[in-house]
mmCIF file of C-alpha atoms in Angstrom:
data_model
loop_
_atom_site.group_PDB
_atom_site.id
_atom_site.type_symbol
_atom_site.label_atom_id
_atom_site.label_comp_id
_atom_site.label_asym_id
_atom_site.label_seq_id
_atom_site.Cartn_x
_atom_site.Cartn_y
_atom_site.Cartn_z
ATOM 1 C CA UNK Y 3 -20.751 3.618 -11.531
ATOM 2 C CA UNK Y 4 -23.044 6.667 -11.698
ATOM 3 C CA UNK Y 5 -24.342 5.833 -8.223
ATOM 4 C CA UNK Y 6 -20.777 5.615 -6.934
ATOM 5 C CA UNK Y 7 -19.854 8.965 -8.504
ATOM 6 C CA UNK Y 8 -22.838 10.621 -6.805
ATOM 7 C CA UNK Y 9 -21.670 9.720 -3.293
ATOM 8 C CA UNK Y 10 -19.654 11.966 -0.988
ATOM 9 C CA UNK Y 11 -15.860 11.672 -1.355
ATOM 10 C CA UNK Y 12 -15.551 10.257 2.166
ATOM 11 C CA UNK Y 13 -18.040 7.489 1.331
ATOM 12 C CA UNK Y 14 -16.279 6.895 -1.980
ATOM 13 C CA UNK Y 15 -12.976 6.572 -0.118
ATOM 14 C CA UNK Y 16 -14.551 4.164 2.367
ATOM 15 C CA UNK Y 17 -15.943 1.938 -0.389
ATOM 16 C CA UNK Y 18 -12.652 2.029 -2.288
ATOM 17 C CA UNK Y 19 -10.810 1.127 0.921
ATOM 18 C CA UNK Y 20 -13.204 -1.754 1.531
ATOM 19 C CA UNK Y 21 -12.506 -2.938 -2.019
ATOM 20 C CA UNK Y 22 -8.727 -2.914 -1.514
ATOM 21 C CA UNK Y 23 -9.157 -4.743 1.802
ATOM 22 C CA UNK Y 24 -11.404 -7.353 0.165
ATOM 23 C CA UNK Y 25 -8.690 -8.108 -2.411
ATOM 24 C CA UNK Y 26 -6.234 -8.570 0.461
ATOM 25 C CA UNK Y 27 -8.683 -11.102 1.901
ATOM 26 C CA UNK Y 28 -8.900 -12.873 -1.472
ATOM 27 C CA UNK Y 29 -5.130 -13.167 -1.569
ATOM 28 C CA UNK Y 30 -5.058 -14.511 1.960
ATOM 29 C CA UNK Y 31 -7.769 -17.035 1.014
ATOM 30 C CA UNK Y 32 -5.306 -18.863 -1.250
ATOM 31 C CA UNK Y 33 -4.202 -20.591 1.923
ATOM 32 C CA UNK Y 34 -7.412 -22.671 1.645
ATOM 33 C CA UNK Y 35 -6.930 -23.748 -1.978
ATOM 34 C CA UNK Y 36 -3.163 -24.108 -2.331
ATOM 35 C CA UNK Y 37 -1.237 -26.734 -0.410
ATOM 36 C CA UNK Y 38 1.760 -24.439 -0.536
ATOM 37 C CA UNK Y 39 3.150 -21.643 -2.684
ATOM 38 C CA UNK Y 40 6.818 -21.634 -3.566
ATOM 39 C CA UNK Y 41 9.096 -18.908 -2.279
ATOM 40 C CA UNK Y 42 9.932 -18.099 -5.895
ATOM 41 C CA UNK Y 43 6.270 -17.342 -6.639
ATOM 42 C CA UNK Y 44 5.891 -15.259 -3.486
ATOM 43 C CA UNK Y 45 8.997 -13.244 -4.389
ATOM 44 C CA UNK Y 46 7.618 -12.490 -7.867
ATOM 45 C CA UNK Y 47 4.293 -11.484 -6.317
ATOM 46 C CA UNK Y 48 6.020 -9.155 -3.850
ATOM 47 C CA UNK Y 49 8.071 -7.629 -6.669
ATOM 48 C CA UNK Y 50 4.849 -7.075 -8.616
ATOM 49 C CA UNK Y 51 3.307 -5.315 -5.607
ATOM 50 C CA UNK Y 52 6.371 -3.089 -5.316
ATOM 51 C CA UNK Y 53 6.165 -2.137 -8.996
ATOM 52 C CA UNK Y 54 2.513 -1.133 -8.646
ATOM 53 C CA UNK Y 55 3.315 1.001 -5.605
ATOM 54 C CA UNK Y 56 6.206 2.781 -7.362
ATOM 55 C CA UNK Y 57 4.099 3.623 -10.430
ATOM 56 C CA UNK Y 58 1.149 4.752 -8.310
ATOM 57 C CA UNK Y 59 3.446 7.015 -6.303
ATOM 58 C CA UNK Y 60 4.374 8.963 -9.408
ATOM 59 C CA UNK Y 61 1.400 8.946 -11.788
ATOM 60 C CA UNK Y 62 -1.381 9.048 -9.208
ATOM 61 C CA UNK Y 63 0.256 11.141 -6.488
ATOM 62 C CA UNK Y 64 3.458 13.069 -7.251
ATOM 63 C CA UNK Y 65 2.601 14.222 -10.782
ATOM 64 C CA UNK Y 66 -0.806 15.651 -9.726
ATOM 65 C CA UNK Y 67 0.820 17.274 -6.683
ATOM 66 C CA UNK Y 68 3.301 19.106 -8.904
ATOM 67 C CA UNK Y 69 0.589 20.088 -11.391
ATOM 68 C CA UNK Y 70 -1.590 21.490 -8.594
ATOM 69 C CA UNK Y 71 1.298 23.743 -7.586
ATOM 70 C CA UNK Y 72 1.970 25.077 -11.091
ATOM 71 C CA UNK Y 73 1.043 28.608 -9.994
ATOM 72 C CA UNK Y 74 4.291 28.644 -7.998
ATOM 73 C CA UNK Y 75 6.270 28.713 -11.236
ATOM 74 C CA UNK Y 76 9.816 27.398 -10.860
ATOM 75 C CA UNK Y 77 9.004 26.546 -7.231
ATOM 76 C CA UNK Y 78 6.133 24.221 -8.142
ATOM 77 C CA UNK Y 79 8.194 21.272 -6.942
ATOM 78 C CA UNK Y 80 8.268 22.502 -3.318
ATOM 79 C CA UNK Y 81 4.925 21.089 -2.044
ATOM 80 C CA UNK Y 82 5.646 17.726 -3.664
ATOM 81 C CA UNK Y 83 9.198 17.625 -2.317
ATOM 82 C CA UNK Y 84 8.202 18.631 1.213
ATOM 83 C CA UNK Y 85 5.253 16.238 1.326
ATOM 84 C CA UNK Y 86 7.322 13.386 -0.108
ATOM 85 C CA UNK Y 87 10.065 13.751 2.502
ATOM 86 C CA UNK Y 88 7.550 14.117 5.331
ATOM 87 C CA UNK Y 89 5.767 10.927 4.240
ATOM 88 C CA UNK Y 90 9.019 8.989 4.358
ATOM 89 C CA UNK Y 91 9.934 10.473 7.753
ATOM 90 C CA UNK Y 92 6.514 9.557 9.128
ATOM 91 C CA UNK Y 93 6.892 5.915 8.051
ATOM 92 C CA UNK Y 94 10.435 5.850 9.429
ATOM 93 C CA UNK Y 95 9.169 6.978 12.831
ATOM 94 C CA UNK Y 96 6.384 4.395 12.765
ATOM 95 C CA UNK Y 97 8.944 1.791 11.721
ATOM 96 C CA UNK Y 98 11.163 2.718 14.665
ATOM 97 C CA UNK Y 99 8.505 2.452 17.350
ATOM 98 C CA UNK Y 100 5.784 0.030 16.176
ATOM 99 C CA UNK Y 101 6.744 -3.585 16.967
ATOM 100 C CA UNK Y 102 6.901 -5.662 13.764
ATOM 101 C CA UNK Y 103 8.800 -8.444 12.048
ATOM 102 C CA UNK Y 104 9.606 -8.758 8.357
ATOM 103 C CA UNK Y 105 8.660 -11.938 6.503
ATOM 104 C CA UNK Y 106 11.112 -14.840 6.929
ATOM 105 C CA UNK Y 107 13.125 -12.930 9.534
ATOM 106 C CA UNK Y 108 13.961 -14.591 12.885
ATOM 107 C CA UNK Y 109 12.404 -13.236 16.058
ATOM 108 C CA UNK Y 110 15.775 -11.787 17.032
ATOM 109 C CA UNK Y 111 15.384 -9.281 14.174
ATOM 110 C CA UNK Y 112 12.032 -7.889 15.339
ATOM 111 C CA UNK Y 113 11.966 -4.086 15.019
ATOM 112 C CA UNK Y 114 10.330 -1.351 17.055
ATOM 113 C CA UNK Y 115 9.989 -1.205 20.807
ATOM 114 C CA UNK Y 116 10.462 -4.446 22.731
ATOM 115 C CA UNK Y 117 7.267 -6.415 23.209
ATOM 116 C CA UNK Y 118 5.955 -9.832 24.152
ATOM 117 C CA UNK Y 119 3.807 -10.054 21.014
ATOM 118 C CA UNK Y 120 3.813 -13.382 19.190
ATOM 119 C CA UNK Y 121 5.570 -13.842 15.861
ATOM 120 C CA UNK Y 122 2.288 -13.986 13.938
ATOM 121 C CA UNK Y 123 1.157 -10.652 15.368
ATOM 122 C CA UNK Y 124 4.489 -9.033 14.524
ATOM 123 C CA UNK Y 125 4.285 -10.307 10.931
ATOM 124 C CA UNK Y 126 0.779 -8.908 10.455
ATOM 125 C CA UNK Y 127 1.887 -5.581 11.937
ATOM 126 C CA UNK Y 128 4.690 -5.376 9.360
ATOM 127 C CA UNK Y 129 2.283 -5.837 6.429
ATOM 128 C CA UNK Y 130 -0.156 -3.405 8.046
ATOM 129 C CA UNK Y 131 2.585 -0.764 7.770
ATOM 130 C CA UNK Y 132 2.353 -1.195 3.968
ATOM 131 C CA UNK Y 133 -1.342 -0.560 3.979
ATOM 132 C CA UNK Y 134 -1.380 2.723 5.899
ATOM 133 C CA UNK Y 135 0.091 4.804 3.031
ATOM 134 C CA UNK Y 136 -1.904 2.828 0.473
ATOM 135 C CA UNK Y 137 -5.174 3.646 2.234
ATOM 136 C CA UNK Y 138 -4.153 7.285 2.618
ATOM 137 C CA UNK Y 139 -3.326 7.482 -1.080
ATOM 138 C CA UNK Y 140 -6.759 6.216 -2.099
ATOM 139 C CA UNK Y 141 -8.552 8.575 0.297
ATOM 140 C CA UNK Y 142 -6.540 11.616 -0.746
ATOM 141 C CA UNK Y 143 -7.170 10.819 -4.423
ATOM 142 C CA UNK Y 144 -10.957 10.857 -3.978
ATOM 143 C CA UNK Y 145 -10.713 13.962 -1.804
ATOM 144 C CA UNK Y 146 -8.760 15.688 -4.577
ATOM 145 C CA UNK Y 147 -11.541 14.951 -7.057
ATOM 146 C CA UNK Y 148 -14.083 16.559 -4.730
ATOM 147 C CA UNK Y 149 -11.879 19.642 -4.508
ATOM 148 C CA UNK Y 150 -12.542 20.214 -8.223
ATOM 149 C CA UNK Y 151 -8.912 20.309 -9.330
ATOM 150 C CA UNK Y 152 -8.291 19.723 -13.043
ATOM 151 C CA UNK Y 153 -5.370 17.388 -12.414
ATOM 152 C CA UNK Y 154 -7.458 15.121 -10.179
ATOM 153 C CA UNK Y 155 -10.040 12.987 -12.001
ATOM 154 C CA UNK Y 156 -12.563 10.463 -10.766
ATOM 155 C CA UNK Y 157 -11.254 7.897 -13.254
ATOM 156 C CA UNK Y 158 -7.739 8.470 -11.946
ATOM 157 C CA UNK Y 159 -8.854 7.864 -8.366
ATOM 158 C CA UNK Y 160 -10.624 4.671 -9.443
ATOM 159 C CA UNK Y 161 -7.503 3.556 -11.318
ATOM 160 C CA UNK Y 162 -5.441 4.096 -8.180
ATOM 161 C CA UNK Y 163 -7.880 2.070 -6.079
ATOM 162 C CA UNK Y 164 -7.809 -0.708 -8.675
ATOM 163 C CA UNK Y 165 -4.019 -0.745 -8.749
ATOM 164 C CA UNK Y 166 -3.708 -0.798 -4.969
ATOM 165 C CA UNK Y 167 -6.312 -3.549 -4.826
ATOM 166 C CA UNK Y 168 -4.481 -5.674 -7.394
ATOM 167 C CA UNK Y 169 -1.190 -5.459 -5.540
ATOM 168 C CA UNK Y 170 -2.939 -6.259 -2.242
ATOM 169 C CA UNK Y 171 -3.698 -9.750 -3.554
ATOM 170 C CA UNK Y 172 -0.072 -10.927 -3.354
ATOM 171 C CA UNK Y 173 0.384 -9.101 -0.048
ATOM 172 C CA UNK Y 174 -2.474 -11.062 1.515
ATOM 173 C CA UNK Y 175 -0.959 -14.279 0.180
ATOM 174 C CA UNK Y 176 2.495 -13.288 1.424
ATOM 175 C CA UNK Y 177 1.127 -13.169 4.981
ATOM 176 C CA UNK Y 178 -1.199 -16.171 5.124
ATOM 177 C CA UNK Y 179 0.947 -18.737 3.313
ATOM 178 C CA UNK Y 180 4.113 -18.296 5.443
ATOM 179 C CA UNK Y 181 1.965 -18.429 8.599
ATOM 180 C CA UNK Y 182 0.441 -21.689 7.393
ATOM 181 C CA UNK Y 183 3.931 -22.992 6.605
ATOM 182 C CA UNK Y 184 4.915 -22.272 10.203
ATOM 183 C CA UNK Y 185 2.154 -24.561 11.467
ATOM 184 C CA UNK Y 186 -0.793 -22.226 11.923
ATOM 185 C CA UNK Y 187 -4.229 -23.548 10.916
ATOM 186 C CA UNK Y 188 -5.574 -22.459 7.513
ATOM 187 C CA UNK Y 189 -8.429 -20.509 9.091
ATOM 188 C CA UNK Y 190 -6.197 -18.655 11.510
ATOM 189 C CA UNK Y 191 -3.613 -17.938 8.805
ATOM 190 C CA UNK Y 192 -6.385 -16.492 6.607
ATOM 191 C CA UNK Y 193 -7.733 -14.334 9.440
ATOM 192 C CA UNK Y 194 -4.288 -12.903 10.127
ATOM 193 C CA UNK Y 195 -3.667 -12.337 6.412
ATOM 194 C CA UNK Y 196 -6.870 -10.406 5.770
ATOM 195 C CA UNK Y 197 -6.490 -8.460 9.008
ATOM 196 C CA UNK Y 198 -3.405 -6.756 7.592
ATOM 197 C CA UNK Y 199 -5.656 -4.892 5.133
ATOM 198 C CA UNK Y 200 -8.282 -3.694 7.595
ATOM 199 C CA UNK Y 201 -6.387 -0.447 8.150
ATOM 200 C CA UNK Y 202 -6.902 0.625 4.522
ATOM 201 C CA UNK Y 203 -10.587 1.679 4.732
ATOM 202 C CA UNK Y 204 -9.776 3.614 7.917
ATOM 203 C CA UNK Y 205 -6.777 5.358 6.373
ATOM 204 C CA UNK Y 206 -8.770 6.095 3.201
ATOM 205 C CA UNK Y 207 -11.537 7.830 5.142
ATOM 206 C CA UNK Y 208 -9.018 9.850 7.157
ATOM 207 C CA UNK Y 209 -7.188 10.886 3.978
ATOM 208 C CA UNK Y 210 -10.350 12.045 2.198
ATOM 209 C CA UNK Y 211 -11.667 13.885 5.257
ATOM 210 C CA UNK Y 212 -8.357 15.654 5.862
ATOM 211 C CA UNK Y 213 -8.215 16.919 2.279
ATOM 212 C CA UNK Y 214 -11.776 18.247 2.428
ATOM 213 C CA UNK Y 215 -11.076 20.099 5.671
ATOM 214 C CA UNK Y 216 -7.765 21.627 4.588
ATOM 215 C CA UNK Y 217 -7.794 21.807 0.783
ATOM 216 C CA UNK Y 218 -4.607 23.955 0.459
ATOM 217 C CA UNK Y 219 -2.678 20.992 1.880
ATOM 218 C CA UNK Y 220 -3.793 18.700 -0.947
ATOM 219 C CA UNK Y 221 -0.517 18.653 -2.947
ATOM 220 C CA UNK Y 222 1.386 18.029 0.288
ATOM 221 C CA UNK Y 223 -1.021 15.214 1.193
ATOM 222 C CA UNK Y 224 -0.657 13.535 -2.197
ATOM 223 C CA UNK Y 225 3.135 13.696 -1.990
ATOM 224 C CA UNK Y 226 3.041 12.553 1.664
ATOM 225 C CA UNK Y 227 1.289 9.341 0.620
ATOM 226 C CA UNK Y 228 3.800 8.862 -2.196
ATOM 227 C CA UNK Y 229 6.774 9.285 0.129
ATOM 228 C CA UNK Y 230 5.316 6.820 2.609
ATOM 229 C CA UNK Y 231 4.724 4.233 -0.127
ATOM 230 C CA UNK Y 232 8.204 4.590 -1.613
ATOM 231 C CA UNK Y 233 9.690 4.175 1.876
ATOM 232 C CA UNK Y 234 7.816 0.890 2.288
ATOM 233 C CA UNK Y 235 8.857 -0.356 -1.161
ATOM 234 C CA UNK Y 236 12.553 0.416 -0.703
ATOM 235 C CA UNK Y 237 12.790 -0.518 2.973
ATOM 236 C CA UNK Y 238 10.867 -3.782 2.879
ATOM 237 C CA UNK Y 239 8.985 -4.962 -0.213
ATOM 238 C CA UNK Y 240 11.845 -5.095 -2.726
ATOM 239 C CA UNK Y 241 14.534 -6.273 -0.250
ATOM 240 C CA UNK Y 242 12.229 -9.102 0.870
ATOM 241 C CA UNK Y 243 11.534 -10.133 -2.730
ATOM 242 C CA UNK Y 244 15.300 -10.270 -3.405
ATOM 243 C CA UNK Y 245 16.323 -12.133 -0.243
ATOM 244 C CA UNK Y 246 15.936 -15.751 -1.370
ATOM 245 C CA UNK Y 247 17.966 -15.901 -4.561
ATOM 246 C CA UNK Y 248 15.099 -15.059 -6.909
ATOM 247 C CA UNK Y 249 16.266 -11.542 -7.654
ATOM 248 C CA UNK Y 250 15.905 -11.614 -11.449
ATOM 249 C CA UNK Y 251 12.376 -13.009 -11.355
ATOM 250 C CA UNK Y 252 11.366 -10.602 -8.582
ATOM 251 C CA UNK Y 253 12.758 -7.712 -10.627
ATOM 252 C CA UNK Y 254 10.625 -8.748 -13.593
ATOM 253 C CA UNK Y 255 7.690 -8.774 -11.190
ATOM 254 C CA UNK Y 256 8.495 -5.133 -10.376
ATOM 255 C CA UNK Y 257 8.594 -4.279 -14.088
ATOM 256 C CA UNK Y 258 5.228 -5.913 -14.816
ATOM 257 C CA UNK Y 259 3.620 -4.333 -11.738
ATOM 258 C CA UNK Y 260 4.932 -0.897 -12.690
ATOM 259 C CA UNK Y 261 3.721 -1.315 -16.284
ATOM 260 C CA UNK Y 262 0.246 -2.402 -15.204
ATOM 261 C CA UNK Y 263 -0.233 0.532 -12.818
ATOM 262 C CA UNK Y 264 1.134 2.992 -15.379
ATOM 263 C CA UNK Y 265 -1.273 1.605 -17.978
ATOM 264 C CA UNK Y 266 -4.246 1.786 -15.629
ATOM 265 C CA UNK Y 267 -3.513 5.359 -14.626
ATOM 266 C CA UNK Y 268 -2.823 6.685 -18.121
ATOM 267 C CA UNK Y 269 -5.686 4.768 -19.757
ATOM 268 C CA UNK Y 270 -8.311 5.573 -17.125
ATOM 269 C CA UNK Y 271 -6.989 8.821 -15.663
#
């Protein structure tokens, strides 16, 4: 741990991003060991992922953003509010133009610009959308620590990376298992599943570098990542977990995911 703390924030963000991607790969690897995973289990796992993302958005991102702006007095909410809305708008624009397909949706419901991409590619693209804000959040968190702000701690950044990594496990499974169910080979389903997390190390490095270059934008950057994550949770993760008649179980998954991330952040941060 001491060696990790001694590295530059960009390298820390890269290693944390590689960790979160590796957990995505572990989740996708279940396709080799499990003959099949029930839709009920997948819905609970997706709900759990959504709960982690919601908790991380507040404790690891929005709360520090507001605290960093405390010198603005009664207007300390402005950077967090502006960044939060901009993050959601950014993901909405990406959602409008990037071709993708939500899990279990027919090809006729593919979103974004028209394309000849195969169903498997569109599914991976949809999960990749989740991972962009998650990677940014991890990178910005480590960049905030390097900026020397009291509200940003190394333990808090590690807790965020751990939480994002944990919720990436069900996301990797949620890609590979349905692809296998559709007839794809186990190896190919795994490769597509883990590929959805490859964007996280890239986004983490970009987030950390951006914060170091323009430190006054840090509270906006933290809130931006939070807004992007909440958009993903509300627009896709929770609706998908509720779409197959397992709403109560999926909701309990959200509760447990939220509680775990809250515990990690408060205990470690």
